[in-house]
Short mmCIF file of C-alpha atoms in Angstrom, two decimals:
data_model
loop_
_atom_site.label_atom_id
_atom_site.label_comp_id
_atom_site.label_asym_id
_atom_site.label_seq_id
_atom_site.Cartn_x
_atom_site.Cartn_y
_atom_site.Cartn_z
CA MET A 713 12.44 147.37 154.88
CA THR A 714 14.88 144.71 156.10
CA LEU A 715 16.30 144.78 159.63
CA PRO A 716 19.76 145.99 158.46
CA GLU A 717 18.12 148.70 156.32
CA LEU A 718 16.00 149.82 159.28
CA LEU A 719 19.00 149.99 161.61
CA ILE A 720 20.97 152.09 159.13
CA ASP A 721 18.01 154.37 158.39
CA LEU A 722 17.31 155.01 162.07
CA GLY A 723 20.96 155.58 162.90
CA ARG A 724 21.56 157.96 160.02
CA ALA A 725 18.43 159.88 161.04
CA GLY A 726 19.87 160.27 164.56
CA ALA A 727 17.36 158.04 166.32
CA THR A 728 18.17 156.04 169.41
CA LEU A 729 16.43 152.92 170.67
CA ARG A 730 16.21 151.48 174.15
CA ASP A 731 14.70 148.48 175.84
CA ALA A 732 11.78 150.06 177.69
CA TYR A 733 9.28 147.99 179.63
CA PRO A 734 6.94 146.77 178.25
CA GLY A 735 8.43 147.27 174.81
CA LEU A 736 10.74 149.38 172.76
CA GLY A 737 11.60 153.03 173.38
CA PHE A 738 12.31 155.40 170.48
CA ALA A 739 14.01 158.73 171.11
CA PRO A 740 12.44 161.26 168.77
CA HIS A 741 15.64 162.73 167.36
CA ALA A 742 14.38 161.54 164.01
CA GLU A 743 10.99 161.86 162.40
CA LEU A 744 8.93 158.74 163.06
CA THR A 745 7.47 158.29 159.59
CA LEU A 746 4.78 155.73 158.83
CA GLU A 747 7.37 153.61 157.01
CA ARG A 748 9.74 153.69 160.01
CA ALA A 749 6.93 152.94 162.45
CA ALA A 750 5.81 149.95 160.37
CA ALA A 751 9.37 148.65 160.06
CA ILE A 752 9.97 149.05 163.81
CA ALA A 753 6.75 147.15 164.52
CA ALA A 754 7.72 144.40 162.07
CA HIS A 755 11.19 143.97 163.60
CA LYS A 756 10.33 144.75 167.24
CA THR A 757 11.27 141.31 168.59
CA ASN A 758 14.65 141.31 166.84
CA LEU A 759 15.34 144.88 167.94
CA LEU A 760 14.63 143.99 171.57
CA ILE A 761 16.91 140.94 171.31
CA LEU A 762 19.72 143.06 169.88
CA LEU A 763 19.34 145.64 172.63
CA ALA A 764 19.23 143.04 175.41
CA ALA A 765 21.75 140.48 174.19
CA GLY A 766 24.00 142.60 172.01
CA TYR A 767 25.32 141.66 168.61
CA VAL A 768 28.14 139.30 167.74
CA ALA A 769 29.19 139.63 164.12
CA SER A 770 30.54 136.12 163.63
CA ASP A 771 32.77 133.39 164.91
CA PRO A 772 35.39 133.04 163.48
CA PRO A 773 35.86 136.71 162.63
CA ASP A 774 35.10 137.82 159.10
CA ASP A 775 34.27 141.00 157.21
CA ALA A 776 31.16 141.60 159.34
CA GLU A 777 33.20 141.75 162.53
CA TYR A 778 35.74 144.05 160.87
CA ILE A 779 32.98 146.40 159.67
CA LEU A 780 31.39 146.48 163.12
CA GLY A 781 34.66 147.25 164.90
CA GLU A 782 35.73 149.83 162.33
CA ARG A 783 32.41 151.72 162.41
CA LEU A 784 32.25 151.76 166.21
CA GLY A 785 35.92 152.76 166.45
CA VAL A 786 35.44 155.73 164.12
CA ALA A 787 32.35 156.86 166.03
CA ASP A 788 34.17 156.51 169.34
CA ARG A 789 37.13 158.57 168.10
CA LEU A 790 34.68 161.26 166.98
CA GLY A 791 33.21 161.37 170.48
CA MET A 792 29.87 159.89 169.42
CA PRO A 793 27.96 157.61 171.78
CA THR A 794 28.40 153.96 170.82
CA HIS A 795 26.31 152.24 173.50
CA PRO A 796 23.59 149.78 172.46
CA GLY A 797 20.74 151.66 170.84
CA SER A 798 22.77 154.77 169.96
CA ALA A 799 22.71 156.09 166.40
CA ALA A 800 26.31 155.03 165.70
CA TRP A 801 25.62 151.56 167.12
CA LEU A 802 22.54 151.18 164.90
CA VAL A 803 24.49 152.09 161.75
CA ALA A 804 27.46 149.88 162.68
CA ILE A 805 25.28 146.83 163.25
CA GLY A 806 23.14 147.45 160.17
CA GLU A 807 26.23 147.75 157.97
CA SER A 808 27.82 144.72 159.64
CA MET A 809 24.69 142.70 158.83
CA GLY A 810 25.14 143.63 155.20
CA GLY A 811 22.63 146.45 154.93
#
């Protein structure tokens, strides 16, 4: 599973991630299947970087930045959390990356 696919899968399943010393925290709103656990382990470093540093779609702006802003805007208008690690944030970034 690629990183964008993992982000979308976790977000759609309602999972949330957080930077938790000494590693990565996973809120169990979604079933942690063996496939998800393996993908999280494979992408752990990149997930921690995204959570700590955030995500910038591109410079200059392109479709990725539009997709990110549009997805987060819709989620915000629906009253969904959009902070780093939230389900809506995971989907928005995964789709922005081309997942």
